[in-house]
Coordinates of C-alpha atoms in Angstrom, one line a residue:
Chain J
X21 CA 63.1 -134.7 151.5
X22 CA 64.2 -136.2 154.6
X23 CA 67.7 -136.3 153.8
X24 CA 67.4 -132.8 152.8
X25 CA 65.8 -131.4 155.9
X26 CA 68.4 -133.2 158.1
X27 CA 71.3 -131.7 156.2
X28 CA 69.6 -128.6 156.4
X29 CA 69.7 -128.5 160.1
X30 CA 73.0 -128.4 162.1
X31 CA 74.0 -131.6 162.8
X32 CA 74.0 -130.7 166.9
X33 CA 70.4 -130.1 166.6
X34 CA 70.0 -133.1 164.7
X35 CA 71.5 -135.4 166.8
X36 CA 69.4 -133.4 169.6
X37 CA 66.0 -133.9 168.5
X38 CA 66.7 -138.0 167.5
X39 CA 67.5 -138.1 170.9
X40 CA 64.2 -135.9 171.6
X41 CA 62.4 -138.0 170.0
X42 CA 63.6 -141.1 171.2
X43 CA 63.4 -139.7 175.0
X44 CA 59.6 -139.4 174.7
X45 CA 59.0 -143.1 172.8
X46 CA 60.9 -144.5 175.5
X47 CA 58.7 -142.8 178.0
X48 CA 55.7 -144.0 176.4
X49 CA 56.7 -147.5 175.5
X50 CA 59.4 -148.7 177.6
X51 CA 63.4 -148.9 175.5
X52 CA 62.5 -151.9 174.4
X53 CA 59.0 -151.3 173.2
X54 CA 60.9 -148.9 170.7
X55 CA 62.7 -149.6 167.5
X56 CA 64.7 -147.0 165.5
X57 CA 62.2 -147.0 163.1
X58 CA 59.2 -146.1 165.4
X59 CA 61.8 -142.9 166.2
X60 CA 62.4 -142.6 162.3
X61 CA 58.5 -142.8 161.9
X62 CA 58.0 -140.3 164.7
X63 CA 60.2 -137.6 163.0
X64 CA 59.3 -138.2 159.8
X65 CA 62.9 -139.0 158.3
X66 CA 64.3 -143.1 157.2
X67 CA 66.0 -145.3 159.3
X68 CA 68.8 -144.8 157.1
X69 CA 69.0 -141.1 157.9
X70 CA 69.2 -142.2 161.8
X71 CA 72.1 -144.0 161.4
X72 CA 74.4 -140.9 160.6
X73 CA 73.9 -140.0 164.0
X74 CA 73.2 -143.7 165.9
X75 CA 74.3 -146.6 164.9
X76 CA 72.5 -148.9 167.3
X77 CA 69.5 -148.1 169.5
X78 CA 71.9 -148.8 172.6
X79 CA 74.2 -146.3 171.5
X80 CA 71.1 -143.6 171.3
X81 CA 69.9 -144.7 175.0
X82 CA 74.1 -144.7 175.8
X83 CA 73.6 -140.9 174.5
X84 CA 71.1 -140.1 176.8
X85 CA 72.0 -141.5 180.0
X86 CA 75.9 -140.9 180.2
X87 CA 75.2 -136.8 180.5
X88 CA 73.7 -138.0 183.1
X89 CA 75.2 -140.4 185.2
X90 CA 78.2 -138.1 185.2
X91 CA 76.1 -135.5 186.7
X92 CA 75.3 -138.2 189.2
X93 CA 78.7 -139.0 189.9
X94 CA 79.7 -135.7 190.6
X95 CA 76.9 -135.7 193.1
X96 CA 78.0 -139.0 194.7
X97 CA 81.9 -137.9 194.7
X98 CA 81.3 -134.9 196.7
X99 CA 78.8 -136.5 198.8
X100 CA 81.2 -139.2 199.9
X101 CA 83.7 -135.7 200.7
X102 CA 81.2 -135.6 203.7
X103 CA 81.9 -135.8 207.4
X104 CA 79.4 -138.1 208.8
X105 CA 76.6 -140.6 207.4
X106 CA 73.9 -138.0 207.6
X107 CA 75.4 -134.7 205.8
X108 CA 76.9 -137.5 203.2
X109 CA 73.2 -138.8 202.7
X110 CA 71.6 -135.7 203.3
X111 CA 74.1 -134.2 199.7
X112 CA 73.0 -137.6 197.7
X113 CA 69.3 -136.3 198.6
X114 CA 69.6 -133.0 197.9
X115 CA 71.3 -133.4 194.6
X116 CA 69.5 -136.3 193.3
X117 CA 65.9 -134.9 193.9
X118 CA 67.3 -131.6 192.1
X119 CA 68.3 -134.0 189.1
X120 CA 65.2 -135.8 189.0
X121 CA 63.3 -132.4 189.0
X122 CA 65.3 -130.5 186.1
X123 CA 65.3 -134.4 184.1
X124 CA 62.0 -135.5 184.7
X125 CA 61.4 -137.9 181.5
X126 CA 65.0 -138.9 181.8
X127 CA 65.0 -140.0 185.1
X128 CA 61.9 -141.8 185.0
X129 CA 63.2 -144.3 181.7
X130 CA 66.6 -144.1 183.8
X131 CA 65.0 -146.5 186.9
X132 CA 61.4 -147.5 186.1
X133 CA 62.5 -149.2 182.9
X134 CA 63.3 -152.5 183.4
X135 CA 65.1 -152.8 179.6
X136 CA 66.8 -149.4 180.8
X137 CA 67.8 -150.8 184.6
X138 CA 69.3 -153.9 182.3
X139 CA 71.6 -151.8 180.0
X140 CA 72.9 -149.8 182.9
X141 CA 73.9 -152.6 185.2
X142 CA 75.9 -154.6 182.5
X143 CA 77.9 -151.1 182.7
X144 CA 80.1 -152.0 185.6
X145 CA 81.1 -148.3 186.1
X146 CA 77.5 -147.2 185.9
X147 CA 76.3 -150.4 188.1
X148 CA 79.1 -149.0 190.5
X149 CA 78.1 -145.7 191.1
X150 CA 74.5 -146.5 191.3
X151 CA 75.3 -149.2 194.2
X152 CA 77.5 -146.3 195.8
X153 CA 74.8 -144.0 195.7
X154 CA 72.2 -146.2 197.3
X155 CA 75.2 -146.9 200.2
X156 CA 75.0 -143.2 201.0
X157 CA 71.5 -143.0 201.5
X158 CA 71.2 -146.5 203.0
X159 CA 74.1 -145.7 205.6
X160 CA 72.1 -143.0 207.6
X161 CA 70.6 -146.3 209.2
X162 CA 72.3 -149.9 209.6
X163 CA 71.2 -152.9 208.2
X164 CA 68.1 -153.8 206.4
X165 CA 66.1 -150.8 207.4
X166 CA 68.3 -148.3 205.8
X167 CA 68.5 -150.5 202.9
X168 CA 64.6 -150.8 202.2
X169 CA 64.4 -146.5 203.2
X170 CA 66.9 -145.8 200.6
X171 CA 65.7 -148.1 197.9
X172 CA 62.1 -146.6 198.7
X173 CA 63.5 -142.9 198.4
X174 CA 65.7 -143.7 195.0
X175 CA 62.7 -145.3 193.2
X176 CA 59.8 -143.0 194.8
X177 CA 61.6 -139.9 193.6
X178 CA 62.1 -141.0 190.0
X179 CA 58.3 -142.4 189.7
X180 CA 57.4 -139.1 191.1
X181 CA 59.5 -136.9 189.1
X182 CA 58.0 -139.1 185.9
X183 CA 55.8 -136.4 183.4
X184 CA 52.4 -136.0 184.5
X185 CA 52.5 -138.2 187.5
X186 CA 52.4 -134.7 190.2
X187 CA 51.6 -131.5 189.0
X188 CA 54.6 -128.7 190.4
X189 CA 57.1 -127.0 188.7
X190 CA 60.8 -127.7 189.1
X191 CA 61.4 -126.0 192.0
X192 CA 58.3 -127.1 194.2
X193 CA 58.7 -130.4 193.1
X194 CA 62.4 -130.3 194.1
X195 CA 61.2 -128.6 197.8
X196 CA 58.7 -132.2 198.2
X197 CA 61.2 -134.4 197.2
X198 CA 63.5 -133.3 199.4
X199 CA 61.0 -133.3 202.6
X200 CA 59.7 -136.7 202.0
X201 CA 63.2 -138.2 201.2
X202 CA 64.1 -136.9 204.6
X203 CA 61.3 -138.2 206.2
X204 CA 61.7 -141.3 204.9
X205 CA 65.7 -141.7 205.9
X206 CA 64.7 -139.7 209.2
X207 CA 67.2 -136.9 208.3
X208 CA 66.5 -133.5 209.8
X209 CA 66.7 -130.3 207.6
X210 CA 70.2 -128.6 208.2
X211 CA 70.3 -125.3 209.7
X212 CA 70.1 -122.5 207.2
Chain N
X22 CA 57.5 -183.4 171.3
X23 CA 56.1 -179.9 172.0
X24 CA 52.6 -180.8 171.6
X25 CA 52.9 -184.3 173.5
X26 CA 54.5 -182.6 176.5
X27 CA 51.9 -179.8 176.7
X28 CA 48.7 -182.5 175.9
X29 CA 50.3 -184.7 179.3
X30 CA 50.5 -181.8 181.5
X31 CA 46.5 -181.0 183.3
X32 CA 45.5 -177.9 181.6
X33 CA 45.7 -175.8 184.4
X34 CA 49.6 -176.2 185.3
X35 CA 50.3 -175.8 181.8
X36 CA 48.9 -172.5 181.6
X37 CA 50.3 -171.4 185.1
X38 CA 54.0 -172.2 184.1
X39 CA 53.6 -170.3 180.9
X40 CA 52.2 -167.4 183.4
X41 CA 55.7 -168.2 185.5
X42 CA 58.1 -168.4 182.6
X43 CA 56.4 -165.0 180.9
X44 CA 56.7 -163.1 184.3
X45 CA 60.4 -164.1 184.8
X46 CA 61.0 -163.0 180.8
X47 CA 59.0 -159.6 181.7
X48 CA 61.0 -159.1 185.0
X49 CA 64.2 -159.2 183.1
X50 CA 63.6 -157.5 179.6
X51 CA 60.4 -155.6 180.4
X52 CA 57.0 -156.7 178.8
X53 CA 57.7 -154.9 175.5
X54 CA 60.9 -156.4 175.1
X55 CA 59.3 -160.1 175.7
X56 CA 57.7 -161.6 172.7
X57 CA 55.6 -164.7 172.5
X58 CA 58.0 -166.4 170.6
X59 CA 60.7 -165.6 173.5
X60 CA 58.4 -167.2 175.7
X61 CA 57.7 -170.0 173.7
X62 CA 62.0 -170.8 173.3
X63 CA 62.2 -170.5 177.0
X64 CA 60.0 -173.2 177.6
X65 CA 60.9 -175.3 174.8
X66 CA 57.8 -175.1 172.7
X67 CA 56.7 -173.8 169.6
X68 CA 54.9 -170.8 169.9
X69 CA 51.8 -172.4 168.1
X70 CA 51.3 -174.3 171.4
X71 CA 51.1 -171.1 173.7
X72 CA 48.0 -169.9 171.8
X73 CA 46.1 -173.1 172.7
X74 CA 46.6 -170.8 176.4
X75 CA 46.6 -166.9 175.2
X76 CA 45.8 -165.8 172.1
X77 CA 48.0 -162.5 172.1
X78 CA 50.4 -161.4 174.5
X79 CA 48.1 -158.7 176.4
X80 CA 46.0 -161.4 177.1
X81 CA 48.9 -163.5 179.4
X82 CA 49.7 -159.8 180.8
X83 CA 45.7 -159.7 181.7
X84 CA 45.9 -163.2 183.3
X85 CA 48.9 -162.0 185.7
X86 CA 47.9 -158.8 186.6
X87 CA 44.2 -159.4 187.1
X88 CA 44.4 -161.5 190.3
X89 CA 46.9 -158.7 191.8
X90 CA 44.0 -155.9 190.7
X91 CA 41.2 -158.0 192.7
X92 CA 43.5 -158.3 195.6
X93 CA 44.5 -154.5 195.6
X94 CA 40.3 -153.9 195.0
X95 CA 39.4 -155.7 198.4
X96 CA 42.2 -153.8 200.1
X97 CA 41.2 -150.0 198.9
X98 CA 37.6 -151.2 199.7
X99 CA 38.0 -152.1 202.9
X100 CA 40.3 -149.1 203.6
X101 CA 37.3 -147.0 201.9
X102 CA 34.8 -148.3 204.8
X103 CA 37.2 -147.0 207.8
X104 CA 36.3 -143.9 209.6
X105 CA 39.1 -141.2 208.9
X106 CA 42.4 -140.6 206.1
X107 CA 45.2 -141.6 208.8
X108 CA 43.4 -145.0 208.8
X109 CA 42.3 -145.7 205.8
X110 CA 45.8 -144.6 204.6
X111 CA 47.1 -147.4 207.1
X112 CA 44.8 -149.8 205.7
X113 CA 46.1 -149.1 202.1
X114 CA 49.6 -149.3 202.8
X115 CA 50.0 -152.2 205.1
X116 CA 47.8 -154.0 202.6
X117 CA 49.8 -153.1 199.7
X118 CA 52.7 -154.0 201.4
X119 CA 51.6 -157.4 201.7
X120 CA 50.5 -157.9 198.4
X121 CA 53.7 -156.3 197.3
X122 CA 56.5 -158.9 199.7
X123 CA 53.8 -161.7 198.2
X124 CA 54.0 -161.2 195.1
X125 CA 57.9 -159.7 194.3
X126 CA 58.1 -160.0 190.8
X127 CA 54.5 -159.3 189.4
X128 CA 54.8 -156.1 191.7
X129 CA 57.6 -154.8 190.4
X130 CA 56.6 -155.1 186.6
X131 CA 53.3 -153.6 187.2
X132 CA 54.4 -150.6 189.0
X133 CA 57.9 -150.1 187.0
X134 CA 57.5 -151.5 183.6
X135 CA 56.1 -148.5 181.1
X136 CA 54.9 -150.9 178.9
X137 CA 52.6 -152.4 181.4
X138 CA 51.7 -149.0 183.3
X139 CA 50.3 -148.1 180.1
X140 CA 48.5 -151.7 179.7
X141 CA 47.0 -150.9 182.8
X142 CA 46.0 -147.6 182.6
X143 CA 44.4 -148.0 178.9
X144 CA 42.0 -150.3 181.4
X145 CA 39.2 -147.3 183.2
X146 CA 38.9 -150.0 185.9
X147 CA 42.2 -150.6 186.8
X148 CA 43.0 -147.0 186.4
X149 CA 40.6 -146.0 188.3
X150 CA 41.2 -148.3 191.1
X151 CA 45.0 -147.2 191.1
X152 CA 43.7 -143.5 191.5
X153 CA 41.4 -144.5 194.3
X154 CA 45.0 -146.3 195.8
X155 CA 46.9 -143.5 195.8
X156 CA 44.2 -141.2 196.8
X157 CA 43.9 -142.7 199.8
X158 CA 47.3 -142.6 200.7
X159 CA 47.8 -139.1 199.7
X160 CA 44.4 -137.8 202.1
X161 CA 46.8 -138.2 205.0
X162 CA 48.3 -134.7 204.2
X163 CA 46.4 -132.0 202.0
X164 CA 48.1 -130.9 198.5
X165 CA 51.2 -131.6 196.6
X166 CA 53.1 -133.2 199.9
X167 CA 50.3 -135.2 200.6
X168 CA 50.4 -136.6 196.6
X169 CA 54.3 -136.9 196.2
X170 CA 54.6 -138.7 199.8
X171 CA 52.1 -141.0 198.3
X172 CA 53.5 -141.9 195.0
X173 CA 57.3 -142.3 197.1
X174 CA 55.5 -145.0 199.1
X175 CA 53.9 -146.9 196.5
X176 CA 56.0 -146.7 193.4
X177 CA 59.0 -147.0 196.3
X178 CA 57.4 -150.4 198.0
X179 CA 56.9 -152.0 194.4
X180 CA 60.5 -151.3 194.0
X181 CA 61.8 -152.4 196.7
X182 CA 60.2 -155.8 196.9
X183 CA 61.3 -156.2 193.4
X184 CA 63.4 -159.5 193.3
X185 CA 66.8 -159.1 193.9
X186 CA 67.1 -155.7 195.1
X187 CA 66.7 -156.2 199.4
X188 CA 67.8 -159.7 201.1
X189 CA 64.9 -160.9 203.3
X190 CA 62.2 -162.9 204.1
X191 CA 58.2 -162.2 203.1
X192 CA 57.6 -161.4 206.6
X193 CA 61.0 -158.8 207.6
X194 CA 60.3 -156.9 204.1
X195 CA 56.6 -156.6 205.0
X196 CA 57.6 -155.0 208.3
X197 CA 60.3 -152.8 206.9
X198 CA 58.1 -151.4 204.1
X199 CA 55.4 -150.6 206.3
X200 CA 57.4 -148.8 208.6
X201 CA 59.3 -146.8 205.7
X202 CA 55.8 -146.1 204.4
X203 CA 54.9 -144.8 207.7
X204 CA 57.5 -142.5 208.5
X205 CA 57.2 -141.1 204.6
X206 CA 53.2 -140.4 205.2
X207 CA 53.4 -139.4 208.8
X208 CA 51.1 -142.4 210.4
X209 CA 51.9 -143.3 213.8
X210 CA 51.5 -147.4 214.1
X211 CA 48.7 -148.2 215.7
X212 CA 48.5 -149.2 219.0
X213 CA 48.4 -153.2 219.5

């Protein structure tokens, strides 16, 4: 039966509810707190059936993330295009909050995990991009204060943007992100 | 060997450097991905030993975070008693803030890790007491600004005292979260 049902389905949408599936178990129990056969379980299908799709439960989290952390670096690269410390951190803001909004669960696993945080800083590409991003935010102000601002503005967005945590839909949420990450970095709002 | 080196050891610094060696496993691999058999390699004993101390691994969890919970009790009591939300909000965070640059590691796992969140708030105590935290914080400033600034300050403080992630002392992070949290909530400092 299970075999049936996933060969009934196309394989895209397959592959797209595993990782579904896996996104919320994650959520609920931390990447490490989940085996593939909890997300086998969950859907109903065998381990084995899994496998066609993901090999390994790091390449299933691999799946996940990469979409992205390139959306991320395209936010970081044309941030760093910037003219000055404040319009550069003021784009790494903008464009995370509006990711953390639109990719609430993913987010969330992405830096409250610790298992998660672990995987993607043995990437050194990822690791790199996420070090660049903090520099942005962390330049607006020298030395230790920026540092501790934009470390408090990276991590208070994705806890906030976590399911359930604030009720707002995507675009209110966005608006509040984006207001207390300024305050927080003491950026002022650009003109309109 | 095992047995012999545990037996020699008081009781008490026995059980505190399982507590040590089962924080540092849950800092790196998260508390789901720590097992009581990890626990018992690290330390070089057989995990037959660590249940003369804990008979499951919630109950080490409970014997971490418990001490943190009656610490963060006294502190959203006493900010309770004070006579308006811009200082009892003041109260909160400076005392979290300590209790956050004390306690680096434990800080971080029980504010990050999803495995222990859910620990934690399976407990109508501690999950009430969290609510009263970030109630308290979030009075400062009615609605959803006033609740998204106050989840940025505390999940962003446990974060950033996490170990490894800023380079200072107790004392300089203390300072620097504080004034972060400040300038995220609105509170002036108060006058010395």
């Amino acid at each position: 039966m299970t075999t049936a049902s996933s060969a009934q389905m196309p394989p895209q949408s397959a592959r797209q509810r595993v990782l579904d599936v896996a996104l919320a178990l994650f959520t609920r129990h931390g990447y490490a707190g989940t085996s593939l056969q909890m997300i086998a379980d969950e859907m109903g299908v065998t381990k084995g059936s899994l496998y066609y799709h993901f090999r390994a439960r790091e390449d299933l989290l691999r799946a996940l993330v990469g979409p992205l952390i390139e959306q991320l670096r395209a936010i970081v690269e044309h941030a760093e295009a910037q003219r000055s410390p404040s319009v550069r951190a003021e784009h790494v803001l903008t464009g995370y909050a509006r990711l953390a909004a639109a990719n609430r669960a993913l987010v969330a696993v992405t830096s409250g995990d610790p298992s998660v945080v672990e995987v993607i800083h043995a990437d050194p590409d990822w690791a790199d991009l996420i070090d660049r991003q903090i520099g942005l935010l962390a330049a607006v102000q020298p030395g230790l204060a920026g540092r501790v601002r934009a470390t408090i503005v990276m991590a208070g967005i994705a806890a906030t943007a976590a399911p359930g945590v604030v009720e707002a839909d995507e675009a209110e949420l966005c608006r509040q992100l984006i207001d207390a990450g300024r305050r927080t970095l003491g950026l002022r709002a650009p003109r309109a």
